mmCIF file of C-alpha atoms in Angstrom:
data_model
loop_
_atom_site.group_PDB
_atom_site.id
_atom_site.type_symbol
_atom_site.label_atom_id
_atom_site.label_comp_id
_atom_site.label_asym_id
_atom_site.label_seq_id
_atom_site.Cartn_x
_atom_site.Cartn_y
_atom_site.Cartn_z
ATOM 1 C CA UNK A 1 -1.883 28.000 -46.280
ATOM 2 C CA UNK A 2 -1.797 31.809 -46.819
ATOM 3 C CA UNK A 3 -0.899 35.772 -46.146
ATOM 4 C CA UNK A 4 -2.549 37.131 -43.246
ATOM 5 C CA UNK A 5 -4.366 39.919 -44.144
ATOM 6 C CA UNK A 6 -4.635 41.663 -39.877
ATOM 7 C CA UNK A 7 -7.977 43.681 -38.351
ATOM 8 C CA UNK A 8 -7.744 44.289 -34.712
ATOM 9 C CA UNK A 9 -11.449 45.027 -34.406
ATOM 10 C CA UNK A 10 -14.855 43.596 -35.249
ATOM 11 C CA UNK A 11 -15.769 47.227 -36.058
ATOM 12 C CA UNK A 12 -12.521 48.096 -38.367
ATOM 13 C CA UNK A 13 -12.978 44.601 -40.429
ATOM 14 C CA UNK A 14 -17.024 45.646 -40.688
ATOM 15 C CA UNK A 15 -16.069 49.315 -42.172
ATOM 16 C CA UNK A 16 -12.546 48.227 -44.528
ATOM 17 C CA UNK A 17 -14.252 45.063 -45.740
ATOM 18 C CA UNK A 18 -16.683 47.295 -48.048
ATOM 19 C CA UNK A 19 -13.605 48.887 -49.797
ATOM 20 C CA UNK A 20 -14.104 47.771 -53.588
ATOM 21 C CA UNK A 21 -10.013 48.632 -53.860
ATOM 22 C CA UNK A 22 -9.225 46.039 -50.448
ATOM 23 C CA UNK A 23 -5.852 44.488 -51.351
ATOM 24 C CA UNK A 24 -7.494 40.681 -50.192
ATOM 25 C CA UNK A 25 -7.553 37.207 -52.356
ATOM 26 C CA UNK A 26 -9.590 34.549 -51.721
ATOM 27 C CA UNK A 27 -6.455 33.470 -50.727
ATOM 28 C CA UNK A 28 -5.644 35.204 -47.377
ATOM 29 C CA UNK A 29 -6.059 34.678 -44.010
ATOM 30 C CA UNK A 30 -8.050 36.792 -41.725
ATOM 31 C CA UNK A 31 -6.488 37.004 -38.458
ATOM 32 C CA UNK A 32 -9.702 39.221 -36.230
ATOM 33 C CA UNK A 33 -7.919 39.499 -33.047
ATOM 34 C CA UNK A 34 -8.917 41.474 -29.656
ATOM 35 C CA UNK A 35 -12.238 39.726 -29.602
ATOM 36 C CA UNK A 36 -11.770 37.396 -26.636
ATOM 37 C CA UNK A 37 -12.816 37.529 -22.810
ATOM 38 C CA UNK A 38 -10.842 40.772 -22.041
ATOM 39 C CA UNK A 39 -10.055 42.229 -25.617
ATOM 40 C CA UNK A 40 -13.682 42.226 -26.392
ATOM 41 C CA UNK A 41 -14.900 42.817 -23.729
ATOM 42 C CA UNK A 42 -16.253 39.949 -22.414
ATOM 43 C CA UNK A 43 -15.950 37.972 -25.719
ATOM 44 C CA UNK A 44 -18.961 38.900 -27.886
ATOM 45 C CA UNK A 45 -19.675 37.031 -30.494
ATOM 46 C CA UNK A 46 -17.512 38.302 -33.581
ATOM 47 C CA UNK A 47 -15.732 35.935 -35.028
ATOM 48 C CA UNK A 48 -18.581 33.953 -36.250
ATOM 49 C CA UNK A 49 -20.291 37.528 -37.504
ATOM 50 C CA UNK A 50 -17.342 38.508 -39.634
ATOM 51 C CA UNK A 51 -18.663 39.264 -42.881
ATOM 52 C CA UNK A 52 -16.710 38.535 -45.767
ATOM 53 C CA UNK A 53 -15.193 41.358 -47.798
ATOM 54 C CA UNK A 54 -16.959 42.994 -50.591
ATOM 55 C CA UNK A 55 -14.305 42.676 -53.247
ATOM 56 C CA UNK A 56 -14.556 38.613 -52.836
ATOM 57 C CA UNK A 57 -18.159 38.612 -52.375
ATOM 58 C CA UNK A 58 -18.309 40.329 -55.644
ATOM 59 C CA UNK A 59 -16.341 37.597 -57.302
ATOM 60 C CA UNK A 60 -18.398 34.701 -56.203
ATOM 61 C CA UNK A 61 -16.527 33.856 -53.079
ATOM 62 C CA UNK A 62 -18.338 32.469 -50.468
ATOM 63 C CA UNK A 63 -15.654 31.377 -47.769
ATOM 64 C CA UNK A 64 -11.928 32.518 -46.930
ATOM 65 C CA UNK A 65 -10.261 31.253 -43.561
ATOM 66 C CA UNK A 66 -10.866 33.231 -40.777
ATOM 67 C CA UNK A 67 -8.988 33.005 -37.317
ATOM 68 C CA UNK A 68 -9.519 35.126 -34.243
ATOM 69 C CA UNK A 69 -9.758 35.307 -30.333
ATOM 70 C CA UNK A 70 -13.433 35.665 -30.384
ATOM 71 C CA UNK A 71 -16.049 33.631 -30.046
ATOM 72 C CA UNK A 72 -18.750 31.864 -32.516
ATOM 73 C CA UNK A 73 -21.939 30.033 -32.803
ATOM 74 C CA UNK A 74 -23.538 26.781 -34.009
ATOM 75 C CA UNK A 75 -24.711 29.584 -36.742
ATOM 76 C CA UNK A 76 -21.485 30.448 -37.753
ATOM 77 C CA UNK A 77 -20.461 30.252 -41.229
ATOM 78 C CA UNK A 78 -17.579 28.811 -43.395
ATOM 79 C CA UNK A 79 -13.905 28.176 -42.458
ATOM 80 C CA UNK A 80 -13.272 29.584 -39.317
ATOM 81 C CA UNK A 81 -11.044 29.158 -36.101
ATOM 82 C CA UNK A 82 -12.166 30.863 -32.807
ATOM 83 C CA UNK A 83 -11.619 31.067 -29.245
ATOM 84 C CA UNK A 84 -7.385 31.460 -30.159
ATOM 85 C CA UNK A 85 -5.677 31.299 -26.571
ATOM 86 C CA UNK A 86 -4.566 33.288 -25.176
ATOM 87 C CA UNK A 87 -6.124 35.982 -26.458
ATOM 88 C CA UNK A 88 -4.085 38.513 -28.230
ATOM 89 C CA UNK A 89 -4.429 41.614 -25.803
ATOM 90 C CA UNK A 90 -2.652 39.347 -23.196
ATOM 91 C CA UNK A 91 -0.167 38.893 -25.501
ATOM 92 C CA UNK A 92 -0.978 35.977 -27.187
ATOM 93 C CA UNK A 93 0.220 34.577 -30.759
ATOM 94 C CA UNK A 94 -2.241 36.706 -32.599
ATOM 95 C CA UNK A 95 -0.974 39.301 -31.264
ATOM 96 C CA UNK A 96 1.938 39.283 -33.007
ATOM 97 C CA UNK A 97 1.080 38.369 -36.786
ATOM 98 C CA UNK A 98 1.701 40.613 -39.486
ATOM 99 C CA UNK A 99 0.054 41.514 -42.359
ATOM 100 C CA UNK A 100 2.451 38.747 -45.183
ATOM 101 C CA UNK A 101 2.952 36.306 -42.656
ATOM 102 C CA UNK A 102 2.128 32.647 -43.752
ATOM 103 C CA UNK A 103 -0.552 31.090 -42.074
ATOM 104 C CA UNK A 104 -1.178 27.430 -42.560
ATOM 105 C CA UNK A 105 -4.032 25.678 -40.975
ATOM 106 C CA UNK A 106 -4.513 21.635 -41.254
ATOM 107 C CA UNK A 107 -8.028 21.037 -39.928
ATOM 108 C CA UNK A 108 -7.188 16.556 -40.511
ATOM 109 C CA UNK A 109 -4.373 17.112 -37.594
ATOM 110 C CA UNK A 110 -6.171 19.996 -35.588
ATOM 111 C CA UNK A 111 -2.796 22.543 -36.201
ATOM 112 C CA UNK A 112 -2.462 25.720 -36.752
ATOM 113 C CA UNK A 113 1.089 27.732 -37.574
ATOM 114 C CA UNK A 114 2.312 31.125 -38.237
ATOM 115 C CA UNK A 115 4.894 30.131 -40.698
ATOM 116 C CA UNK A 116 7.933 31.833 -38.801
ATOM 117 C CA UNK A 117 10.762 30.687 -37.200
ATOM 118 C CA UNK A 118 10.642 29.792 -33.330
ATOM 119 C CA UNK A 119 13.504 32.693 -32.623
ATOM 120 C CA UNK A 120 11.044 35.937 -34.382
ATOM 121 C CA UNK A 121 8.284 34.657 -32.965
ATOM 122 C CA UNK A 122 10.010 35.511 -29.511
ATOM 123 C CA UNK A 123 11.587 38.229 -30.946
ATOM 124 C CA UNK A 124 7.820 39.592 -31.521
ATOM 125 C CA UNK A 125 6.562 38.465 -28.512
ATOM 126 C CA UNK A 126 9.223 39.996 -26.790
ATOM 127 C CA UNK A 127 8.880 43.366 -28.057
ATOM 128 C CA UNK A 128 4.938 43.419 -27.846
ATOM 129 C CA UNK A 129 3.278 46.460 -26.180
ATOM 130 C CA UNK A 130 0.245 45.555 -23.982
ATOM 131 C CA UNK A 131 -2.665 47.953 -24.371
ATOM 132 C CA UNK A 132 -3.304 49.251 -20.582
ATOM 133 C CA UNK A 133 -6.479 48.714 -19.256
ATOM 134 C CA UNK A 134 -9.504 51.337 -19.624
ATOM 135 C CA UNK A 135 -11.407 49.976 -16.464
ATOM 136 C CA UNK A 136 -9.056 51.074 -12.961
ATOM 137 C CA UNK A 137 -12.207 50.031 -10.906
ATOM 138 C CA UNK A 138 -16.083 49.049 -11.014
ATOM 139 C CA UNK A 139 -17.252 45.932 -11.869
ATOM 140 C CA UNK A 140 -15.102 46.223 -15.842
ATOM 141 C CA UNK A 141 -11.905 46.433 -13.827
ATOM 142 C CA UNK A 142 -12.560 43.545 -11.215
ATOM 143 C CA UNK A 143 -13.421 41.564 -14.723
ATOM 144 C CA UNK A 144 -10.497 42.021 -16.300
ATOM 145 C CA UNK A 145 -8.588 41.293 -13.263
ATOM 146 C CA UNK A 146 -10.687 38.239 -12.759
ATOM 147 C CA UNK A 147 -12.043 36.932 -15.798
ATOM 148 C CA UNK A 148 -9.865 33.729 -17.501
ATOM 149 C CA UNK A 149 -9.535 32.629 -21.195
ATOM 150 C CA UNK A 150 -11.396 31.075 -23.277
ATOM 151 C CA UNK A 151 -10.050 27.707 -22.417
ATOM 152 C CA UNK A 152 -10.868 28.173 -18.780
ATOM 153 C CA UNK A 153 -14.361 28.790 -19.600
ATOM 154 C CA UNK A 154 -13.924 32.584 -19.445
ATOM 155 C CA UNK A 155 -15.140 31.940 -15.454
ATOM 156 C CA UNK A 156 -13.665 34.264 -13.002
ATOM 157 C CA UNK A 157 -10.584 33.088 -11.376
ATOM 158 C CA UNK A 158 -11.501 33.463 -7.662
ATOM 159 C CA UNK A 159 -14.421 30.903 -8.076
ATOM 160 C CA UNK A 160 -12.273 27.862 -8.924
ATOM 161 C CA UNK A 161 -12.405 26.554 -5.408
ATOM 162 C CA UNK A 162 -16.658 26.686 -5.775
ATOM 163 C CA UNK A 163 -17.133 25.018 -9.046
ATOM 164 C CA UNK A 164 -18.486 21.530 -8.446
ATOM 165 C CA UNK A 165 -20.107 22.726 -5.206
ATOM 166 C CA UNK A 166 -23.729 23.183 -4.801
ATOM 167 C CA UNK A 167 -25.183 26.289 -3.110
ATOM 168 C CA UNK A 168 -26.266 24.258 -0.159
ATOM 169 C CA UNK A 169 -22.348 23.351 -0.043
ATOM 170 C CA UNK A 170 -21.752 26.865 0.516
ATOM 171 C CA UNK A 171 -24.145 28.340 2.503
ATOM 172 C CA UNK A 172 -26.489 25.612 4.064
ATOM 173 C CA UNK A 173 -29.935 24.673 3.502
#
């Protein structure tokens, strides 16, 4: 359990986590959010690339909990919790943690809380502000539009009724 400390980029976290002054602790959680299927785009692989910051590095640390939207590999590093869904620029949980906020994560029962109470949480939620899209057509927009989270296998929606089908299903030998 502790403070989020809040980047909402792979780049930002990359250029403030070489501040020697970075108010962090080994302590802290880093919430790295608008890395998944949309927010990235396309959900490049971030959260497992995270770098630790150089204040903590410099004081032996090798691992601090790290949470985000983003994806990760089988080379991934340390204490971390990826593909969060939904992602935060749909308006998902991460969207709405603050820098303070208590973050407690118990790996043995497969949880993980923002310690606030049911009613901010809406509250946040509630008064989130989407980012607008960048893409109004092309192939980025019809992505998107199209592509589901993480937990859908980041597929695009209007293929559901082909999955499971072979391409002689579909078109014939």
């Amino acid at each position: 359990k502790g403070p989020a400390f809040v980047v909402e980029s792979f780049q930002e976290a990359e250029k403030i986590f070489q501040k020697d002054d970075l108010d962090i602790t080994p302590d802290h959680v880093i919430v790295l959010r608008n890395q998944g299927p949309i927010g990235g785009p396309g959900m490049p692989e971030t959260a497992g690339e995270i770098s630790l910051p150089a204040p903590l590095l410099k004081k032996g640390v090798r691992d601090i909990v790290r949470i985000s939207d983003g994806r990760m590999s089988g080379s991934t590093f340390g204490t971390i919790v990826g593909h969060v869904c939904p992602e935060s620029v749909v308006g998902g949980p991460l969207a709405v943690v603050q820098d303070g906020d208590m973050i407690e994560l118990d790996v043995a029962n497969r949880t993980l809380n923002i310690c606030i109470s049911d009613e901010e949480l809406d509250r946040r939620l509630s008064n989130l502000k989407l980012k607008k899209q960048e893409y109004n057509n092309g192939y980025m927009a019809l992505f998107m539009q199209e592509v589901e989270q993480a937990t859908y296998g980041c597929d695009f929606k209007f293929l559901k009724g082909l999955r499971n089908q072979t391409y002689s299903d579909q078109y014939g030998d």
